[in-house]
Amino acid sequence: MVTLKTQEELDLMERANRIVLEVLASLERRLRAGVTTRELDAHAEASIRERGGRPAFLGYRGFPATLCTSVNDVIVHGIPSDVPLEDGDIVSIDCGVEFSGYYGDAARTYRVGAVSEQAARLLEVTRRALDVALDCVAPGRSLHDIGRAVERYVKDRGYSVVRDFVGHGIGSALHEEPEVPNYRRRGRGIELRSGMVLAIEPMVTAGSRAVKMDGDGWTARTKDGSLSAHFEHSVAVTEAGARVLGLAA
Ligand code: MG
Ligand code: MG
């Protein structure tokens, strides 16, 4: 069932997502060659707890860390490690926070030092694909308009949309109905209504969309080794369209 959130619930989700966005901003300031994703993870966990939140991913189905840190060809769910980041890497950082029983979830892909032109373009296209998705959010629109628009935008620029992972509803659980595919699916999907909250998260690869899982059971990387990027916001459906949660002052 897809739930509609009350104003009180939306306020708590705003708080949860504000923590997520503040933590991502503070991680961005620490990103440089030589830093390990495990160091970033420790900083994120402390920052979340300082702000009265709880890391939502830590222990989720056994996930061992606060952040998903996905470097270069890793699409999502990379586990923080002691391998230092290198100049020219791209790293997707996904952060989830629970605050007073409600969840926030956002991700973005960052550059480490100077990256290739190809990597920079992939980041730009993926970030814009999320904007394209937000433009499809309004009461009365169909859920599957989102995936159709994202896939068209990405394909027209020569890239692929990952299908093995999708966005999701979010609220008093990290993952709620509905699934939010980033690609064209049969049918229109549900009608969007004011009060729904969706975590919209296009995952884009520079090559094919085929996924290969590592032996750790979490790390999902591109089968062809191509670079991958991931941008996510938790978004409320309002009469005025999409409202990204966590941005309000
Ligand atoms: Mg996420
Ligand atoms: Mg998510």
JSON list of C-alpha atoms and ligand atoms in Angstrom, two decimals:
[
{"chain": "A", "resi": 1, "resn": "MET", "atom": "CA", "xyz": [0.00, 0.00, 0.00]},
{"chain": "A", "resi": 2, "resn": "VAL", "atom": "CA", "xyz": [1.23, 3.50, -0.82]},
{"chain": "A", "resi": 3, "resn": "THR", "atom": "CA", "xyz": [0.74, 5.79, 2.16]},
{"chain": "A", "resi": 4, "resn": "LEU", "atom": "CA", "xyz": [0.04, 9.54, 2.20]},
{"chain": "A", "resi": 5, "resn": "LYS", "atom": "CA", "xyz": [2.03, 11.38, 4.84]},
{"chain": "A", "resi": 6, "resn": "THR", "atom": "CA", "xyz": [0.55, 13.88, 7.27]},
{"chain": "A", "resi": 7, "resn": "GLN", "atom": "CA", "xyz": [2.16, 17.29, 7.76]},
{"chain": "A", "resi": 8, "resn": "GLU", "atom": "CA", "xyz": [3.70, 16.07, 11.03]},
{"chain": "A", "resi": 9, "resn": "GLU", "atom": "CA", "xyz": [5.22, 13.11, 9.23]},
{"chain": "A", "resi": 10, "resn": "LEU", "atom": "CA", "xyz": [6.52, 15.32, 6.44]},
{"chain": "A", "resi": 11, "resn": "ASP", "atom": "CA", "xyz": [8.12, 17.60, 9.04]},
{"chain": "A", "resi": 12, "resn": "LEU", "atom": "CA", "xyz": [9.98, 14.65, 10.60]},
{"chain": "A", "resi": 13, "resn": "MET", "atom": "CA", "xyz": [11.07, 13.46, 7.17]},
{"chain": "A", "resi": 14, "resn": "GLU", "atom": "CA", "xyz": [12.30, 16.98, 6.42]},
{"chain": "A", "resi": 15, "resn": "ARG", "atom": "CA", "xyz": [14.46, 16.74, 9.56]},
{"chain": "A", "resi": 16, "resn": "ALA", "atom": "CA", "xyz": [15.76, 13.28, 8.68]},
{"chain": "A", "resi": 17, "resn": "ASN", "atom": "CA", "xyz": [16.63, 14.39, 5.16]},
{"chain": "A", "resi": 18, "resn": "ARG", "atom": "CA", "xyz": [18.23, 17.60, 6.40]},
{"chain": "A", "resi": 19, "resn": "ILE", "atom": "CA", "xyz": [20.63, 15.47, 8.43]},
{"chain": "A", "resi": 20, "resn": "VAL", "atom": "CA", "xyz": [21.36, 13.38, 5.33]},
{"chain": "A", "resi": 21, "resn": "LEU", "atom": "CA", "xyz": [22.11, 16.43, 3.20]},
{"chain": "A", "resi": 22, "resn": "GLU", "atom": "CA", "xyz": [24.25, 18.07, 5.90]},
{"chain": "A", "resi": 23, "resn": "VAL", "atom": "CA", "xyz": [26.27, 14.88, 6.30]},
{"chain": "A", "resi": 24, "resn": "LEU", "atom": "CA", "xyz": [26.77, 14.57, 2.53]},
{"chain": "A", "resi": 25, "resn": "ALA", "atom": "CA", "xyz": [27.95, 18.20, 2.40]},
{"chain": "A", "resi": 26, "resn": "SER", "atom": "CA", "xyz": [30.43, 17.62, 5.20]},
{"chain": "A", "resi": 27, "resn": "LEU", "atom": "CA", "xyz": [31.71, 14.46, 3.49]},
{"chain": "A", "resi": 28, "resn": "GLU", "atom": "CA", "xyz": [32.23, 16.37, 0.26]},
{"chain": "A", "resi": 29, "resn": "ARG", "atom": "CA", "xyz": [34.56, 18.76, 2.09]},
{"chain": "A", "resi": 30, "resn": "ARG", "atom": "CA", "xyz": [36.65, 15.78, 3.23]},
{"chain": "A", "resi": 31, "resn": "LEU", "atom": "CA", "xyz": [36.92, 14.11, -0.16]},
{"chain": "A", "resi": 32, "resn": "ARG", "atom": "CA", "xyz": [40.46, 14.02, -1.50]},
{"chain": "A", "resi": 33, "resn": "ALA", "atom": "CA", "xyz": [42.98, 11.48, -2.73]},
{"chain": "A", "resi": 34, "resn": "GLY", "atom": "CA", "xyz": [44.33, 9.40, 0.17]},
{"chain": "A", "resi": 35, "resn": "VAL", "atom": "CA", "xyz": [41.15, 9.46, 2.25]},
{"chain": "A", "resi": 36, "resn": "THR", "atom": "CA", "xyz": [39.57, 6.05, 2.81]},
{"chain": "A", "resi": 37, "resn": "THR", "atom": "CA", "xyz": [35.87, 5.38, 2.55]},
{"chain": "A", "resi": 38, "resn": "ARG", "atom": "CA", "xyz": [36.06, 3.83, 6.02]},
{"chain": "A", "resi": 39, "resn": "GLU", "atom": "CA", "xyz": [37.21, 7.22, 7.37]},
{"chain": "A", "resi": 40, "resn": "LEU", "atom": "CA", "xyz": [34.30, 8.89, 5.61]},
{"chain": "A", "resi": 41, "resn": "ASP", "atom": "CA", "xyz": [31.97, 6.30, 7.10]},
{"chain": "A", "resi": 42, "resn": "ALA", "atom": "CA", "xyz": [33.19, 6.94, 10.65]},
{"chain": "A", "resi": 43, "resn": "HIS", "atom": "CA", "xyz": [32.74, 10.67, 10.17]},
{"chain": "A", "resi": 44, "resn": "ALA", "atom": "CA", "xyz": [29.23, 10.16, 8.78]},
{"chain": "A", "resi": 45, "resn": "GLU", "atom": "CA", "xyz": [28.14, 7.94, 11.67]},
{"chain": "A", "resi": 46, "resn": "ALA", "atom": "CA", "xyz": [29.39, 10.46, 14.27]},
{"chain": "A", "resi": 47, "resn": "SER", "atom": "CA", "xyz": [27.77, 13.37, 12.41]},
{"chain": "A", "resi": 48, "resn": "ILE", "atom": "CA", "xyz": [24.42, 11.59, 12.20]},
{"chain": "A", "resi": 49, "resn": "ARG", "atom": "CA", "xyz": [24.41, 10.69, 15.90]},
{"chain": "A", "resi": 50, "resn": "GLU", "atom": "CA", "xyz": [25.48, 14.25, 16.88]},
{"chain": "A", "resi": 51, "resn": "ARG", "atom": "CA", "xyz": [22.38, 15.50, 15.11]},
{"chain": "A", "resi": 52, "resn": "GLY", "atom": "CA", "xyz": [20.06, 13.11, 16.95]},
{"chain": "A", "resi": 53, "resn": "GLY", "atom": "CA", "xyz": [19.67, 10.68, 14.08]},
{"chain": "A", "resi": 54, "resn": "ARG", "atom": "CA", "xyz": [20.47, 7.02, 13.62]},
{"chain": "A", "resi": 55, "resn": "PRO", "atom": "CA", "xyz": [22.31, 5.56, 10.61]},
{"chain": "A", "resi": 56, "resn": "ALA", "atom": "CA", "xyz": [19.56, 3.79, 8.69]},
{"chain": "A", "resi": 57, "resn": "PHE", "atom": "CA", "xyz": [21.75, 1.47, 6.62]},
{"chain": "A", "resi": 58, "resn": "LEU", "atom": "CA", "xyz": [23.90, 0.16, 9.49]},
{"chain": "A", "resi": 59, "resn": "GLY", "atom": "CA", "xyz": [22.59, -3.33, 10.22]},
{"chain": "A", "resi": 60, "resn": "TYR", "atom": "CA", "xyz": [19.88, -3.09, 7.55]},
{"chain": "A", "resi": 61, "resn": "ARG", "atom": "CA", "xyz": [19.62, -6.69, 6.31]},
{"chain": "A", "resi": 62, "resn": "GLY", "atom": "CA", "xyz": [23.10, -7.06, 7.78]},
{"chain": "A", "resi": 63, "resn": "PHE", "atom": "CA", "xyz": [24.74, -4.15, 5.91]},
{"chain": "A", "resi": 64, "resn": "PRO", "atom": "CA", "xyz": [27.93, -3.41, 7.90]},
{"chain": "A", "resi": 65, "resn": "ALA", "atom": "CA", "xyz": [28.27, 0.39, 7.58]},
{"chain": "A", "resi": 66, "resn": "THR", "atom": "CA", "xyz": [26.60, 3.80, 7.76]},
{"chain": "A", "resi": 67, "resn": "LEU", "atom": "CA", "xyz": [27.29, 4.72, 4.13]},
{"chain": "A", "resi": 68, "resn": "CYS", "atom": "CA", "xyz": [27.26, 2.95, 0.83]},
{"chain": "A", "resi": 69, "resn": "THR", "atom": "CA", "xyz": [30.43, 4.11, -0.92]},
{"chain": "A", "resi": 70, "resn": "SER", "atom": "CA", "xyz": [30.57, 3.01, -4.54]},
{"chain": "A", "resi": 71, "resn": "VAL", "atom": "CA", "xyz": [33.80, 3.79, -6.39]},
{"chain": "A", "resi": 72, "resn": "ASN", "atom": "CA", "xyz": [34.16, 4.00, -10.20]},
{"chain": "A", "resi": 73, "resn": "ASP", "atom": "CA", "xyz": [32.55, 0.88, -11.71]},
{"chain": "A", "resi": 74, "resn": "VAL", "atom": "CA", "xyz": [30.59, 0.12, -8.52]},
{"chain": "A", "resi": 75, "resn": "ILE", "atom": "CA", "xyz": [26.97, 1.10, -9.09]},
{"chain": "A", "resi": 76, "resn": "VAL", "atom": "CA", "xyz": [25.53, 0.90, -5.57]},
{"chain": "A", "resi": 77, "resn": "HIS", "atom": "CA", "xyz": [25.93, -0.72, -2.15]},
{"chain": "A", "resi": 78, "resn": "GLY", "atom": "CA", "xyz": [29.73, -0.55, -2.00]},
{"chain": "A", "resi": 79, "resn": "ILE", "atom": "CA", "xyz": [31.04, -1.25, 1.51]},
{"chain": "A", "resi": 80, "resn": "PRO", "atom": "CA", "xyz": [33.42, 1.34, 3.03]},
{"chain": "A", "resi": 81, "resn": "SER", "atom": "CA", "xyz": [36.99, 0.03, 3.11]},
{"chain": "A", "resi": 82, "resn": "ASP", "atom": "CA", "xyz": [40.61, 0.90, 3.90]},
{"chain": "A", "resi": 83, "resn": "VAL", "atom": "CA", "xyz": [41.47, 1.42, 0.24]},
{"chain": "A", "resi": 84, "resn": "PRO", "atom": "CA", "xyz": [42.44, 5.10, -0.21]},
{"chain": "A", "resi": 85, "resn": "LEU", "atom": "CA", "xyz": [40.58, 7.09, -2.84]},
{"chain": "A", "resi": 86, "resn": "GLU", "atom": "CA", "xyz": [42.75, 8.11, -5.78]},
{"chain": "A", "resi": 87, "resn": "ASP", "atom": "CA", "xyz": [42.90, 11.25, -7.84]},
{"chain": "A", "resi": 88, "resn": "GLY", "atom": "CA", "xyz": [40.50, 10.80, -10.76]},
{"chain": "A", "resi": 89, "resn": "ASP", "atom": "CA", "xyz": [38.12, 8.43, -8.95]},
{"chain": "A", "resi": 90, "resn": "ILE", "atom": "CA", "xyz": [34.40, 9.03, -8.80]},
{"chain": "A", "resi": 91, "resn": "VAL", "atom": "CA", "xyz": [32.62, 7.91, -5.64]},
{"chain": "A", "resi": 92, "resn": "SER", "atom": "CA", "xyz": [28.89, 7.59, -5.10]},
{"chain": "A", "resi": 93, "resn": "ILE", "atom": "CA", "xyz": [27.94, 8.19, -1.48]},
{"chain": "A", "resi": 94, "resn": "ASP", "atom": "CA", "xyz": [24.51, 7.03, -0.35]},
{"chain": "A", "resi": 95, "resn": "CYS", "atom": "CA", "xyz": [23.36, 8.01, 3.14]},
{"chain": "A", "resi": 96, "resn": "GLY", "atom": "CA", "xyz": [20.23, 7.02, 5.06]},
{"chain": "A", "resi": 97, "resn": "VAL", "atom": "CA", "xyz": [19.08, 8.43, 8.40]},
{"chain": "A", "resi": 98, "resn": "GLU", "atom": "CA", "xyz": [16.24, 7.63, 10.76]},
{"chain": "A", "resi": 99, "resn": "PHE", "atom": "CA", "xyz": [15.00, 10.51, 12.91]},
{"chain": "A", "resi": 100, "resn": "SER", "atom": "CA", "xyz": [12.13, 10.03, 15.37]},
{"chain": "A", "resi": 101, "resn": "GLY", "atom": "CA", "xyz": [10.85, 7.02, 13.48]},
{"chain": "A", "resi": 102, "resn": "TYR", "atom": "CA", "xyz": [11.04, 8.56, 9.99]},
{"chain": "A", "resi": 103, "resn": "TYR", "atom": "CA", "xyz": [13.57, 8.13, 7.24]},
{"chain": "A", "resi": 104, "resn": "GLY", "atom": "CA", "xyz": [15.70, 10.21, 4.93]},
{"chain": "A", "resi": 105, "resn": "ASP", "atom": "CA", "xyz": [17.69, 8.84, 1.99]},
{"chain": "A", "resi": 106, "resn": "ALA", "atom": "CA", "xyz": [19.85, 10.65, -0.55]},
{"chain": "A", "resi": 107, "resn": "ALA", "atom": "CA", "xyz": [22.92, 9.98, -2.65]},
{"chain": "A", "resi": 108, "resn": "ARG", "atom": "CA", "xyz": [25.24, 11.69, -5.06]},
{"chain": "A", "resi": 109, "resn": "THR", "atom": "CA", "xyz": [28.38, 10.96, -6.98]},
{"chain": "A", "resi": 110, "resn": "TYR", "atom": "CA", "xyz": [31.46, 13.07, -6.27]},
{"chain": "A", "resi": 111, "resn": "ARG", "atom": "CA", "xyz": [34.74, 13.63, -8.05]},
{"chain": "A", "resi": 112, "resn": "VAL", "atom": "CA", "xyz": [38.02, 12.95, -6.30]},
{"chain": "A", "resi": 113, "resn": "GLY", "atom": "CA", "xyz": [40.50, 15.52, -7.58]},
{"chain": "A", "resi": 114, "resn": "ALA", "atom": "CA", "xyz": [40.57, 15.96, -11.34]},
{"chain": "A", "resi": 115, "resn": "VAL", "atom": "CA", "xyz": [38.47, 13.39, -13.20]},
{"chain": "A", "resi": 116, "resn": "SER", "atom": "CA", "xyz": [38.35, 12.49, -16.87]},
{"chain": "A", "resi": 117, "resn": "GLU", "atom": "CA", "xyz": [36.06, 14.38, -19.20]},
{"chain": "A", "resi": 118, "resn": "GLN", "atom": "CA", "xyz": [34.10, 11.17, -19.65]},
{"chain": "A", "resi": 119, "resn": "ALA", "atom": "CA", "xyz": [33.56, 10.81, -15.90]},
{"chain": "A", "resi": 120, "resn": "ALA", "atom": "CA", "xyz": [32.54, 14.46, -15.54]},
{"chain": "A", "resi": 121, "resn": "ARG", "atom": "CA", "xyz": [29.98, 14.07, -18.31]},
{"chain": "A", "resi": 122, "resn": "LEU", "atom": "CA", "xyz": [28.53, 10.91, -16.74]},
{"chain": "A", "resi": 123, "resn": "LEU", "atom": "CA", "xyz": [28.07, 12.75, -13.43]},
{"chain": "A", "resi": 124, "resn": "GLU", "atom": "CA", "xyz": [26.41, 15.68, -15.16]},
{"chain": "A", "resi": 125, "resn": "VAL", "atom": "CA", "xyz": [24.02, 13.49, -17.16]},
{"chain": "A", "resi": 126, "resn": "THR", "atom": "CA", "xyz": [23.05, 11.45, -14.08]},
{"chain": "A", "resi": 127, "resn": "ARG", "atom": "CA", "xyz": [22.48, 14.56, -11.96]},
{"chain": "A", "resi": 128, "resn": "ARG", "atom": "CA", "xyz": [20.32, 16.01, -14.71]},
{"chain": "A", "resi": 129, "resn": "ALA", "atom": "CA", "xyz": [18.44, 12.72, -15.05]},
{"chain": "A", "resi": 130, "resn": "LEU", "atom": "CA", "xyz": [17.31, 13.22, -11.45]},
{"chain": "A", "resi": 131, "resn": "ASP", "atom": "CA", "xyz": [16.12, 16.74, -12.37]},
{"chain": "A", "resi": 132, "resn": "VAL", "atom": "CA", "xyz": [14.23, 15.24, -15.31]},
{"chain": "A", "resi": 133, "resn": "ALA", "atom": "CA", "xyz": [12.60, 12.82, -12.87]},
{"chain": "A", "resi": 134, "resn": "LEU", "atom": "CA", "xyz": [11.61, 15.63, -10.48]},
{"chain": "A", "resi": 135, "resn": "ASP", "atom": "CA", "xyz": [9.90, 17.43, -13.35]},
{"chain": "A", "resi": 136, "resn": "CYS", "atom": "CA", "xyz": [7.59, 14.41, -13.73]},
{"chain": "A", "resi": 137, "resn": "VAL", "atom": "CA", "xyz": [6.35, 14.62, -10.13]},
{"chain": "A", "resi": 138, "resn": "ALA", "atom": "CA", "xyz": [2.93, 16.20, -9.58]},
{"chain": "A", "resi": 139, "resn": "PRO", "atom": "CA", "xyz": [-0.49, 15.08, -8.37]},
{"chain": "A", "resi": 140, "resn": "GLY", "atom": "CA", "xyz": [-2.35, 13.32, -11.16]},
{"chain": "A", "resi": 141, "resn": "ARG", "atom": "CA", "xyz": [0.81, 12.29, -13.03]},
{"chain": "A", "resi": 142, "resn": "SER", "atom": "CA", "xyz": [1.57, 8.60, -13.49]},
{"chain": "A", "resi": 143, "resn": "LEU", "atom": "CA", "xyz": [4.42, 6.96, -11.61]},
{"chain": "A", "resi": 144, "resn": "HIS", "atom": "CA", "xyz": [5.85, 5.38, -14.73]},
{"chain": "A", "resi": 145, "resn": "ASP", "atom": "CA", "xyz": [6.19, 8.78, -16.42]},
{"chain": "A", "resi": 146, "resn": "ILE", "atom": "CA", "xyz": [9.31, 9.15, -14.26]},
{"chain": "A", "resi": 147, "resn": "GLY", "atom": "CA", "xyz": [11.13, 6.09, -15.57]},
{"chain": "A", "resi": 148, "resn": "ARG", "atom": "CA", "xyz": [10.12, 6.75, -19.15]},
{"chain": "A", "resi": 149, "resn": "ALA", "atom": "CA", "xyz": [11.50, 10.30, -19.03]},
{"chain": "A", "resi": 150, "resn": "VAL", "atom": "CA", "xyz": [14.71, 9.29, -17.23]},
{"chain": "A", "resi": 151, "resn": "GLU", "atom": "CA", "xyz": [15.44, 6.45, -19.64]},
{"chain": "A", "resi": 152, "resn": "ARG", "atom": "CA", "xyz": [14.85, 8.61, -22.69]},
{"chain": "A", "resi": 153, "resn": "TYR", "atom": "CA", "xyz": [17.07, 11.39, -21.35]},
{"chain": "A", "resi": 154, "resn": "VAL", "atom": "CA", "xyz": [19.90, 8.99, -20.49]},
{"chain": "A", "resi": 155, "resn": "LYS", "atom": "CA", "xyz": [19.71, 6.89, -23.69]},
{"chain": "A", "resi": 156, "resn": "ASP", "atom": "CA", "xyz": [19.70, 10.00, -25.87]},
{"chain": "A", "resi": 157, "resn": "ARG", "atom": "CA", "xyz": [23.09, 10.86, -24.32]},
{"chain": "A", "resi": 158, "resn": "GLY", "atom": "CA", "xyz": [24.56, 7.44, -25.04]},
{"chain": "A", "resi": 159, "resn": "TYR", "atom": "CA", "xyz": [24.39, 5.99, -21.55]},
{"chain": "A", "resi": 160, "resn": "SER", "atom": "CA", "xyz": [22.44, 3.16, -19.91]},
{"chain": "A", "resi": 161, "resn": "VAL", "atom": "CA", "xyz": [19.99, 3.07, -17.00]},
{"chain": "A", "resi": 162, "resn": "VAL", "atom": "CA", "xyz": [20.45, 0.28, -14.46]},
{"chain": "A", "resi": 163, "resn": "ARG", "atom": "CA", "xyz": [17.33, -1.88, -14.05]},
{"chain": "A", "resi": 164, "resn": "ASP", "atom": "CA", "xyz": [18.40, -4.20, -11.27]},
{"chain": "A", "resi": 165, "resn": "PHE", "atom": "CA", "xyz": [17.85, -1.51, -8.64]},
{"chain": "A", "resi": 166, "resn": "VAL", "atom": "CA", "xyz": [15.03, 1.00, -8.37]},
{"chain": "A", "resi": 167, "resn": "GLY", "atom": "CA", "xyz": [13.81, 3.90, -6.23]},
{"chain": "A", "resi": 168, "resn": "HIS", "atom": "CA", "xyz": [11.13, 3.45, -3.60]},
{"chain": "A", "resi": 169, "resn": "GLY", "atom": "CA", "xyz": [8.56, 4.99, -1.35]},
{"chain": "A", "resi": 170, "resn": "ILE", "atom": "CA", "xyz": [9.96, 6.13, 1.99]},
{"chain": "A", "resi": 171, "resn": "GLY", "atom": "CA", "xyz": [8.43, 7.13, 5.33]},
{"chain": "A", "resi": 172, "resn": "SER", "atom": "CA", "xyz": [8.29, 5.24, 8.61]},
{"chain": "A", "resi": 173, "resn": "ALA", "atom": "CA", "xyz": [10.24, 2.54, 6.78]},
{"chain": "A", "resi": 174, "resn": "LEU", "atom": "CA", "xyz": [13.34, 3.01, 4.64]},
{"chain": "A", "resi": 175, "resn": "HIS", "atom": "CA", "xyz": [11.78, 1.13, 1.76]},
{"chain": "A", "resi": 176, "resn": "GLU", "atom": "CA", "xyz": [8.04, 1.42, 1.20]},
{"chain": "A", "resi": 177, "resn": "GLU", "atom": "CA", "xyz": [5.80, 0.92, -1.79]},
{"chain": "A", "resi": 178, "resn": "PRO", "atom": "CA", "xyz": [5.81, 1.81, -4.60]},
{"chain": "A", "resi": 179, "resn": "GLU", "atom": "CA", "xyz": [8.90, 0.79, -6.53]},
{"chain": "A", "resi": 180, "resn": "VAL", "atom": "CA", "xyz": [10.14, 3.73, -8.60]},
{"chain": "A", "resi": 181, "resn": "PRO", "atom": "CA", "xyz": [11.84, 2.35, -11.73]},
{"chain": "A", "resi": 182, "resn": "ASN", "atom": "CA", "xyz": [14.24, 4.57, -13.65]},
{"chain": "A", "resi": 183, "resn": "TYR", "atom": "CA", "xyz": [13.32, 2.93, -16.95]},
{"chain": "A", "resi": 184, "resn": "ARG", "atom": "CA", "xyz": [10.22, 2.46, -19.01]},
{"chain": "A", "resi": 185, "resn": "ARG", "atom": "CA", "xyz": [7.88, -0.11, -17.54]},
{"chain": "A", "resi": 186, "resn": "ARG", "atom": "CA", "xyz": [4.66, -1.52, -18.92]},
{"chain": "A", "resi": 187, "resn": "GLY", "atom": "CA", "xyz": [1.55, 0.42, -17.93]},
{"chain": "A", "resi": 188, "resn": "ARG", "atom": "CA", "xyz": [1.16, 3.80, -16.33]},
{"chain": "A", "resi": 189, "resn": "GLY", "atom": "CA", "xyz": [1.85, 2.82, -12.74]},
{"chain": "A", "resi": 190, "resn": "ILE", "atom": "CA", "xyz": [-0.06, 4.38, -9.86]},
{"chain": "A", "resi": 191, "resn": "GLU", "atom": "CA", "xyz": [-1.34, 7.93, -9.98]},
{"chain": "A", "resi": 192, "resn": "LEU", "atom": "CA", "xyz": [0.81, 10.27, -7.89]},
{"chain": "A", "resi": 193, "resn": "ARG", "atom": "CA", "xyz": [-0.98, 12.06, -5.08]},
{"chain": "A", "resi": 194, "resn": "SER", "atom": "CA", "xyz": [-0.12, 14.90, -2.77]},
{"chain": "A", "resi": 195, "resn": "GLY", "atom": "CA", "xyz": [1.47, 13.51, 0.42]},
{"chain": "A", "resi": 196, "resn": "MET", "atom": "CA", "xyz": [3.32, 10.62, -1.21]},
{"chain": "A", "resi": 197, "resn": "VAL", "atom": "CA", "xyz": [7.06, 10.57, -0.65]},
{"chain": "A", "resi": 198, "resn": "LEU", "atom": "CA", "xyz": [9.38, 8.88, -3.13]},
{"chain": "A", "resi": 199, "resn": "ALA", "atom": "CA", "xyz": [13.12, 8.25, -3.05]},
{"chain": "A", "resi": 200, "resn": "ILE", "atom": "CA", "xyz": [14.00, 8.78, -6.70]},
{"chain": "A", "resi": 201, "resn": "GLU", "atom": "CA", "xyz": [17.45, 7.51, -7.60]},
{"chain": "A", "resi": 202, "resn": "PRO", "atom": "CA", "xyz": [18.65, 7.07, -11.17]},
{"chain": "A", "resi": 203, "resn": "MET", "atom": "CA", "xyz": [21.71, 4.84, -11.56]},
{"chain": "A", "resi": 204, "resn": "VAL", "atom": "CA", "xyz": [23.47, 5.38, -14.87]},
{"chain": "A", "resi": 205, "resn": "THR", "atom": "CA", "xyz": [26.39, 3.61, -16.53]},
{"chain": "A", "resi": 206, "resn": "ALA", "atom": "CA", "xyz": [28.72, 4.73, -19.29]},
{"chain": "A", "resi": 207, "resn": "GLY", "atom": "CA", "xyz": [28.50, 1.26, -20.86]},
{"chain": "A", "resi": 208, "resn": "SER", "atom": "CA", "xyz": [25.97, -1.55, -20.66]},
{"chain": "A", "resi": 209, "resn": "ARG", "atom": "CA", "xyz": [23.43, -1.84, -17.85]},
{"chain": "A", "resi": 210, "resn": "ALA", "atom": "CA", "xyz": [24.44, -5.40, -16.95]},
{"chain": "A", "resi": 211, "resn": "VAL", "atom": "CA", "xyz": [25.29, -5.84, -13.27]},
{"chain": "A", "resi": 212, "resn": "LYS", "atom": "CA", "xyz": [27.79, -8.15, -11.60]},
{"chain": "A", "resi": 213, "resn": "MET", "atom": "CA", "xyz": [27.66, -8.86, -7.85]},
{"chain": "A", "resi": 214, "resn": "ASP", "atom": "CA", "xyz": [30.81, -9.21, -5.75]},
{"chain": "A", "resi": 215, "resn": "GLY", "atom": "CA", "xyz": [31.23, -12.14, -3.39]},
{"chain": "A", "resi": 216, "resn": "ASP", "atom": "CA", "xyz": [30.37, -9.91, -0.40]},
{"chain": "A", "resi": 217, "resn": "GLY", "atom": "CA", "xyz": [26.74, -10.09, -1.49]},
{"chain": "A", "resi": 218, "resn": "TRP", "atom": "CA", "xyz": [26.39, -6.28, -1.51]},
{"chain": "A", "resi": 219, "resn": "THR", "atom": "CA", "xyz": [28.74, -4.61, -3.98]},
{"chain": "A", "resi": 220, "resn": "ALA", "atom": "CA", "xyz": [27.01, -4.23, -7.34]},
{"chain": "A", "resi": 221, "resn": "ARG", "atom": "CA", "xyz": [29.28, -3.23, -10.21]},
{"chain": "A", "resi": 222, "resn": "THR", "atom": "CA", "xyz": [28.99, -2.89, -13.97]},
{"chain": "A", "resi": 223, "resn": "LYS", "atom": "CA", "xyz": [29.69, -6.17, -15.71]},
{"chain": "A", "resi": 224, "resn": "ASP", "atom": "CA", "xyz": [31.70, -4.41, -18.42]},
{"chain": "A", "resi": 225, "resn": "GLY", "atom": "CA", "xyz": [33.75, -2.37, -15.96]},
{"chain": "A", "resi": 226, "resn": "SER", "atom": "CA", "xyz": [32.34, 0.95, -17.17]},
{"chain": "A", "resi": 227, "resn": "LEU", "atom": "CA", "xyz": [31.89, 3.88, -14.79]},
{"chain": "A", "resi": 228, "resn": "SER", "atom": "CA", "xyz": [28.60, 4.33, -12.96]},
{"chain": "A", "resi": 229, "resn": "ALA", "atom": "CA", "xyz": [26.94, 7.25, -11.17]},
{"chain": "A", "resi": 230, "resn": "HIS", "atom": "CA", "xyz": [23.99, 7.58, -8.79]},
{"chain": "A", "resi": 231, "resn": "PHE", "atom": "CA", "xyz": [21.99, 10.60, -7.64]},
{"chain": "A", "resi": 232, "resn": "GLU", "atom": "CA", "xyz": [19.06, 10.36, -5.21]},
{"chain": "A", "resi": 233, "resn": "HIS", "atom": "CA", "xyz": [16.65, 12.65, -3.39]},
{"chain": "A", "resi": 234, "resn": "SER", "atom": "CA", "xyz": [13.70, 11.93, -1.14]},
{"chain": "A", "resi": 235, "resn": "VAL", "atom": "CA", "xyz": [10.88, 13.89, -2.70]},
{"chain": "A", "resi": 236, "resn": "ALA", "atom": "CA", "xyz": [7.41, 14.82, -1.46]},
{"chain": "A", "resi": 237, "resn": "VAL", "atom": "CA", "xyz": [4.58, 15.09, -3.99]},
{"chain": "A", "resi": 238, "resn": "THR", "atom": "CA", "xyz": [2.90, 18.47, -3.43]},
{"chain": "A", "resi": 239, "resn": "GLU", "atom": "CA", "xyz": [0.30, 20.52, -5.28]},
{"chain": "A", "resi": 240, "resn": "ALA", "atom": "CA", "xyz": [3.22, 22.64, -6.53]},
{"chain": "A", "resi": 241, "resn": "GLY", "atom": "CA", "xyz": [5.12, 19.57, -7.80]},
{"chain": "A", "resi": 242, "resn": "ALA", "atom": "CA", "xyz": [8.18, 17.85, -6.37]},
{"chain": "A", "resi": 243, "resn": "ARG", "atom": "CA", "xyz": [9.58, 19.14, -3.10]},
{"chain": "A", "resi": 244, "resn": "VAL", "atom": "CA", "xyz": [13.04, 17.82, -2.28]},
{"chain": "A", "resi": 245, "resn": "LEU", "atom": "CA", "xyz": [13.10, 17.03, 1.43]},
{"chain": "A", "resi": 246, "resn": "GLY", "atom": "CA", "xyz": [15.94, 18.36, 3.58]},
{"chain": "A", "resi": 247, "resn": "LEU", "atom": "CA", "xyz": [16.50, 21.61, 1.69]},
{"chain": "A", "resi": 248, "resn": "ALA", "atom": "CA", "xyz": [14.18, 23.86, 3.76]},
{"chain": "A", "resi": 249, "resn": "ALA", "atom": "CA", "xyz": [16.05, 26.30, 6.02]},
{"chain": "B", "resi": 1, "resn": "MG", "atom": "MG", "xyz": [19.89, 5.86, -0.90]},
{"chain": "B", "resi": 2, "resn": "MG", "atom": "MG", "xyz": [17.05, 4.86, -1.73]}
]
